[in-house]
PDB file of C-alpha atoms in Angstrom:
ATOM      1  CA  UNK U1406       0.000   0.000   0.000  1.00 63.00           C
ATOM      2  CA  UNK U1407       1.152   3.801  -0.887  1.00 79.00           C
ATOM      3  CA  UNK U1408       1.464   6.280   1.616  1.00 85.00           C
ATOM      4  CA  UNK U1409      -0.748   9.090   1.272  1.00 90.00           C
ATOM      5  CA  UNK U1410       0.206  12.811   0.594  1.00 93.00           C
ATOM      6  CA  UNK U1411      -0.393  15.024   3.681  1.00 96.00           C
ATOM      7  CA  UNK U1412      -2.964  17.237   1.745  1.00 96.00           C
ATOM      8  CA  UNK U1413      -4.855  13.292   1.518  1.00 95.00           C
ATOM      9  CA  UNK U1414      -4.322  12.851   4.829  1.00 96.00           C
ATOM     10  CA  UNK U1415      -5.800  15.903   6.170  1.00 97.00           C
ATOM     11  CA  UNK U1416      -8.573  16.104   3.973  1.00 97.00           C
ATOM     12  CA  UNK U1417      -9.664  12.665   5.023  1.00 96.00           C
ATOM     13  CA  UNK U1418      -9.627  13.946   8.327  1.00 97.00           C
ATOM     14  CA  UNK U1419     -11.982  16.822   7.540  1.00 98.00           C
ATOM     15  CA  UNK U1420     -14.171  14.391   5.416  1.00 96.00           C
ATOM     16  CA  UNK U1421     -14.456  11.919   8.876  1.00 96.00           C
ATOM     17  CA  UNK U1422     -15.580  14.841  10.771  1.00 97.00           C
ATOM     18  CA  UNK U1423     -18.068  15.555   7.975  1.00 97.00           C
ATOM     19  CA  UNK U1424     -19.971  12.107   9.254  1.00 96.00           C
ATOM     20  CA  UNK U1425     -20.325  14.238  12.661  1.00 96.00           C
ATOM     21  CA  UNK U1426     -22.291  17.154  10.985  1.00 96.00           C
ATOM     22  CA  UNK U1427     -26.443  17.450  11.677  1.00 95.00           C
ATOM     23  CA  UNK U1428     -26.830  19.422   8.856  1.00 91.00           C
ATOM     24  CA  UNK U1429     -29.357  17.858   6.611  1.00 90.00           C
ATOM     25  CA  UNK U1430     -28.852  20.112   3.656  1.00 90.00           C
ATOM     26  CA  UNK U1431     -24.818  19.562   3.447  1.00 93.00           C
ATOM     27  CA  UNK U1432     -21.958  17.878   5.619  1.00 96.00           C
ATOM     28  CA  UNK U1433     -18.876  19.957   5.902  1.00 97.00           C
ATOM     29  CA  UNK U1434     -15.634  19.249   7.880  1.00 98.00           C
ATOM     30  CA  UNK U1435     -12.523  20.946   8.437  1.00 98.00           C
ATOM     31  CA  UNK U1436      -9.464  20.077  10.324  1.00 98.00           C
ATOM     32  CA  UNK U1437      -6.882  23.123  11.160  1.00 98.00           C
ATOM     33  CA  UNK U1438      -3.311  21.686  11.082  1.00 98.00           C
ATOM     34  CA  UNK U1439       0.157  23.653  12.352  1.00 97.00           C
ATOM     35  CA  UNK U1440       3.295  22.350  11.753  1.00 97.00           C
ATOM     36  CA  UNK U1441       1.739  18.610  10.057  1.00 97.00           C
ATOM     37  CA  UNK U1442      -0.167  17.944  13.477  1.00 98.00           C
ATOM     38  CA  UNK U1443      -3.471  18.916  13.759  1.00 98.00           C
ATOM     39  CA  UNK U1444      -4.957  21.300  16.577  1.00 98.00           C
ATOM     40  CA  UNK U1445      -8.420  21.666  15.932  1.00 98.00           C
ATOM     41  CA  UNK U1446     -11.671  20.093  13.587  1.00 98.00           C
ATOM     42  CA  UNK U1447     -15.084  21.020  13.284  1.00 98.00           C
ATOM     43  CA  UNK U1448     -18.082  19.904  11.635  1.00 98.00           C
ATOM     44  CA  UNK U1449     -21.356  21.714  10.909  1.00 96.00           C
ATOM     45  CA  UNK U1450     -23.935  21.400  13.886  1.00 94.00           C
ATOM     46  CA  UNK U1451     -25.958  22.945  16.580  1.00 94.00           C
ATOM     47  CA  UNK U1452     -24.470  24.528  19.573  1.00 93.00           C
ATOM     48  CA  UNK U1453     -23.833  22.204  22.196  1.00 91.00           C
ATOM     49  CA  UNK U1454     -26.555  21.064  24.218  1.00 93.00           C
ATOM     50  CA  UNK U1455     -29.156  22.157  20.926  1.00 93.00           C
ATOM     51  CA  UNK U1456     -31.597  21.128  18.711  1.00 92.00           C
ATOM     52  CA  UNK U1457     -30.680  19.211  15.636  1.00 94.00           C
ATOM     53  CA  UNK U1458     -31.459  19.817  11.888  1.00 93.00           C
ATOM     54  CA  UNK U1459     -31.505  16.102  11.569  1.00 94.00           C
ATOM     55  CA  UNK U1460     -33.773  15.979  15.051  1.00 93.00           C
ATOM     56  CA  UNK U1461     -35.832  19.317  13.996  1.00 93.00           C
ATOM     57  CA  UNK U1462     -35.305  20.161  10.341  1.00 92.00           C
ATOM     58  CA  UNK U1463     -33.324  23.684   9.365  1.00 90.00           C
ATOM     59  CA  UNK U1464     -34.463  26.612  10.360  1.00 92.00           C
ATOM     60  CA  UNK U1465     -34.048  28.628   7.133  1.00 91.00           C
ATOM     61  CA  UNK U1466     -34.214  32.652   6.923  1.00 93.00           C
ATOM     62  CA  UNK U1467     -33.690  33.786   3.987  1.00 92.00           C
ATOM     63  CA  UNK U1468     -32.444  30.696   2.296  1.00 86.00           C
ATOM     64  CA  UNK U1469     -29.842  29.796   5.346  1.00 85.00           C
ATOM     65  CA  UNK U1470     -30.282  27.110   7.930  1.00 88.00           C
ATOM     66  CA  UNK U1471     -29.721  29.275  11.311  1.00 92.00           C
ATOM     67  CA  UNK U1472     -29.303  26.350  13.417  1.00 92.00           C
ATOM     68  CA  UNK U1473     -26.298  25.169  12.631  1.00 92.00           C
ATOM     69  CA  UNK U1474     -22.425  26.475  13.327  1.00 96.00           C
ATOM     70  CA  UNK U1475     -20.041  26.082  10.135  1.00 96.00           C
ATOM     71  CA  UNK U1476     -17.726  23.517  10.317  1.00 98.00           C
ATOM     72  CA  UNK U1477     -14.751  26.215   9.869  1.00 98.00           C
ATOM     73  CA  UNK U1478     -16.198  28.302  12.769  1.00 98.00           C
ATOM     74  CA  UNK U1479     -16.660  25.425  15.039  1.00 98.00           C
ATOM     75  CA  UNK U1480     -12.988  24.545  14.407  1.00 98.00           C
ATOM     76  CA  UNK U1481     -11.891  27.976  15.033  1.00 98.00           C
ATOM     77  CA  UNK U1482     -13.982  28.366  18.115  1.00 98.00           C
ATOM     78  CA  UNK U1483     -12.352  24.956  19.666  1.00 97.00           C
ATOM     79  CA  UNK U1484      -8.632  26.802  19.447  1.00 98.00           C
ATOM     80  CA  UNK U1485     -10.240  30.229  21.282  1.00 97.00           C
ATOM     81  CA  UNK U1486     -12.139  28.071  23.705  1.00 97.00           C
ATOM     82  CA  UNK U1487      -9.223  25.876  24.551  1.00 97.00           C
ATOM     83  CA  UNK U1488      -6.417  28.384  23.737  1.00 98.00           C
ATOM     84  CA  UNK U1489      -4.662  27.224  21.017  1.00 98.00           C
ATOM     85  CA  UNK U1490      -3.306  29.391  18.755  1.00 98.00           C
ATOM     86  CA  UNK U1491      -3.988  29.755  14.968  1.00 98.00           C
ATOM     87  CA  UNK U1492      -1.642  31.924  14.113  1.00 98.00           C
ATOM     88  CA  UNK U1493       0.256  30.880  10.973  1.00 98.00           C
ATOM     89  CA  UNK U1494      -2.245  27.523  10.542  1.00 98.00           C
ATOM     90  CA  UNK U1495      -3.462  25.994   7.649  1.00 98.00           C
ATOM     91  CA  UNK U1496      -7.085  24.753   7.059  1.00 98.00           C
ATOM     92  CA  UNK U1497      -8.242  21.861   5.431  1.00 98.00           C
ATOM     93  CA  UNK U1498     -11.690  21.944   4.581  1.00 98.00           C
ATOM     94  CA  UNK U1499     -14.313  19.511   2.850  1.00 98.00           C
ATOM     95  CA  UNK U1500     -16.210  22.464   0.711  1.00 98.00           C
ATOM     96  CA  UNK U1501     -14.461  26.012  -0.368  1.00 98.00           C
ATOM     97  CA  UNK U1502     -15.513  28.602   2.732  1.00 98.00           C
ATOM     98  CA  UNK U1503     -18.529  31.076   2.735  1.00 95.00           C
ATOM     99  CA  UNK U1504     -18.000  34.279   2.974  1.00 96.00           C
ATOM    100  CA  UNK U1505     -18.582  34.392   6.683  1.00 95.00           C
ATOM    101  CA  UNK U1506     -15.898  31.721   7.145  1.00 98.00           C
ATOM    102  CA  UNK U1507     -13.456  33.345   4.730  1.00 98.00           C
ATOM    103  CA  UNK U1508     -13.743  36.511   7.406  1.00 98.00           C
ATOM    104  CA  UNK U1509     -13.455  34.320  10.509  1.00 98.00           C
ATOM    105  CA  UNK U1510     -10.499  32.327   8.771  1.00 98.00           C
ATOM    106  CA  UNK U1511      -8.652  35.698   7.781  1.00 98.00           C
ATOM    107  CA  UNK U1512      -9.092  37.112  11.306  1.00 98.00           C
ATOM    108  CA  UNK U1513      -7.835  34.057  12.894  1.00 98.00           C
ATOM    109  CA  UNK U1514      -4.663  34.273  11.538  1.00 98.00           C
ATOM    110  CA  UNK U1515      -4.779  31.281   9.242  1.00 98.00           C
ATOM    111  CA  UNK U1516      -2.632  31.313   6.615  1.00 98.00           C
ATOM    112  CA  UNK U1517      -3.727  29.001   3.688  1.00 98.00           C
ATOM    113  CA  UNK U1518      -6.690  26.967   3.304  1.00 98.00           C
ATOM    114  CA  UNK U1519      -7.478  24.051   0.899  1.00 98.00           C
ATOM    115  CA  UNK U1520     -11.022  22.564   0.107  1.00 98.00           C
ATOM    116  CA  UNK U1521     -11.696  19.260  -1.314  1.00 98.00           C
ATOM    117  CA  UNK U1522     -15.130  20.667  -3.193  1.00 97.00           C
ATOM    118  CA  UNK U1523     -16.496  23.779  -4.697  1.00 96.00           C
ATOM    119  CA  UNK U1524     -19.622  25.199  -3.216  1.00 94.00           C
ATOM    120  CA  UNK U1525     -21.173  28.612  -3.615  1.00 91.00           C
ATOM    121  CA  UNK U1526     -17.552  29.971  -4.445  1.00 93.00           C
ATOM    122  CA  UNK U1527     -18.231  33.610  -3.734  1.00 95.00           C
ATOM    123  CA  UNK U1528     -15.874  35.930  -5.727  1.00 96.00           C
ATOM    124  CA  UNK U1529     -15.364  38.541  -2.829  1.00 97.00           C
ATOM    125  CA  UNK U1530     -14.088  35.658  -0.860  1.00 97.00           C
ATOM    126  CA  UNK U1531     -11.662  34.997  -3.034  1.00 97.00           C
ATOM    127  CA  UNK U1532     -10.670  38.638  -3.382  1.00 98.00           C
ATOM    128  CA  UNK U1533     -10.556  39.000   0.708  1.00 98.00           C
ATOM    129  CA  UNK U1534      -7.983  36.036   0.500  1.00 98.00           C
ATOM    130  CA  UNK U1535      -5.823  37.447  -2.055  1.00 98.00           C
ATOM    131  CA  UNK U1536      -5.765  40.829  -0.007  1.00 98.00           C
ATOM    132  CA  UNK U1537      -5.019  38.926   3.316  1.00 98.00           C
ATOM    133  CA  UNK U1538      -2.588  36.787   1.258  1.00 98.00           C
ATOM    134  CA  UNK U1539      -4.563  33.473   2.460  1.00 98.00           C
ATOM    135  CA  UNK U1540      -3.195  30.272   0.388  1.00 98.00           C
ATOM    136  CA  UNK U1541      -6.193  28.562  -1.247  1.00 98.00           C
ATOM    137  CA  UNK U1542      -6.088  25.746  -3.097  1.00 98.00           C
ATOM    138  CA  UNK U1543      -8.000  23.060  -4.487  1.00 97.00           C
ATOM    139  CA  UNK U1544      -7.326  19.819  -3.398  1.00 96.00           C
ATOM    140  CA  UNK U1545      -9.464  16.974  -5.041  1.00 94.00           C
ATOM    141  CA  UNK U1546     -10.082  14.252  -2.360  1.00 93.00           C
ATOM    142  CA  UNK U1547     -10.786  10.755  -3.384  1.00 85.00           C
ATOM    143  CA  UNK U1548     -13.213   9.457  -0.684  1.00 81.00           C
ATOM    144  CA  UNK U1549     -11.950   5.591  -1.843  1.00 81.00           C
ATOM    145  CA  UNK U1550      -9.162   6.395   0.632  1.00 79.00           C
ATOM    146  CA  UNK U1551     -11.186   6.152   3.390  1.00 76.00           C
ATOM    147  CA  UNK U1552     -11.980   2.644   2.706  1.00 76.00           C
ATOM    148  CA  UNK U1553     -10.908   0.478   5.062  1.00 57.00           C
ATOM    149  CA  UNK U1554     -10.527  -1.924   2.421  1.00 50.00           C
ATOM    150  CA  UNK U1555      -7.714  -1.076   0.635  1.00 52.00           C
ATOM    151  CA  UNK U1556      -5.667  -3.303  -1.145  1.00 52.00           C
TER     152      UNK U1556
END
């Protein structure tokens, strides 16, 4: 059996954590990795303790489920709540960012970010990233990897 790249390797990590989310309308993951060991991951969900889309259905305004965290926020929120520092981290996430998360992700200090899919790819995202000078890159994940399977 080959090894896997890194980039594989932490994107099959973000794609596990993706079988956490309660999202019913799209399961994200992302894993936040310094120095090739990872410090934080997140999937999309309810806050602690809260309902769940896959409990309660969304709760949609305005063509957004409410409910639920992003997986990229939930990652960043486990650093700040356990006081790990992203400063100079990478993130490697299941679907490109929203705009929301390409904010948080820029204000956290993380410094490139790579998605397995594209999703909703909005251009001023983008743009913010080039201006914050934010890595991103595409990295195509083959979910055959995670097989246990493997010849």
């Amino acid at each position: 059996m080959e090894r896997i790249t890194w980039d594989q390797y932490f994107m099959a990590q973000s794609h596990l954590l993706a079988l956490r989310s309660t999202c019913t309308r799209l399961a994200v993951g992302a894993t936040i990795v310094r120095d090739k060991r990872i410090i934080a991951g997140g999937y999309n969900g309810s806050i602690a303790g809260g309902a769940h889309c896959i409990d309660e259905g969304c709760y949609v305004i305005d063509g957004h489920c409410v409910r639920t965290i992003h997986a990229e926020m939930n990652a960043i929120i486990q650093c700040a709540k356990f006081g790990v520092p992203t400063e100079g981290a990478e993130m490697y996430v299941t679907h490109f960012p929203c705009l929301h998360c390409c904010k948080a992700i820029i204000q956290s200090g993380i410094r490139a970010v790579y998605y397995a899919q594209d999703y909703k790819n909005h251009p001023y995202a983008r743009e913010l990233f080039e201006q914050a000078k934010v890595r991103i890159e595409h990295v195509p994940f083959n979910k055959e990897i995670l097989s246990l399977l493997q010849k």
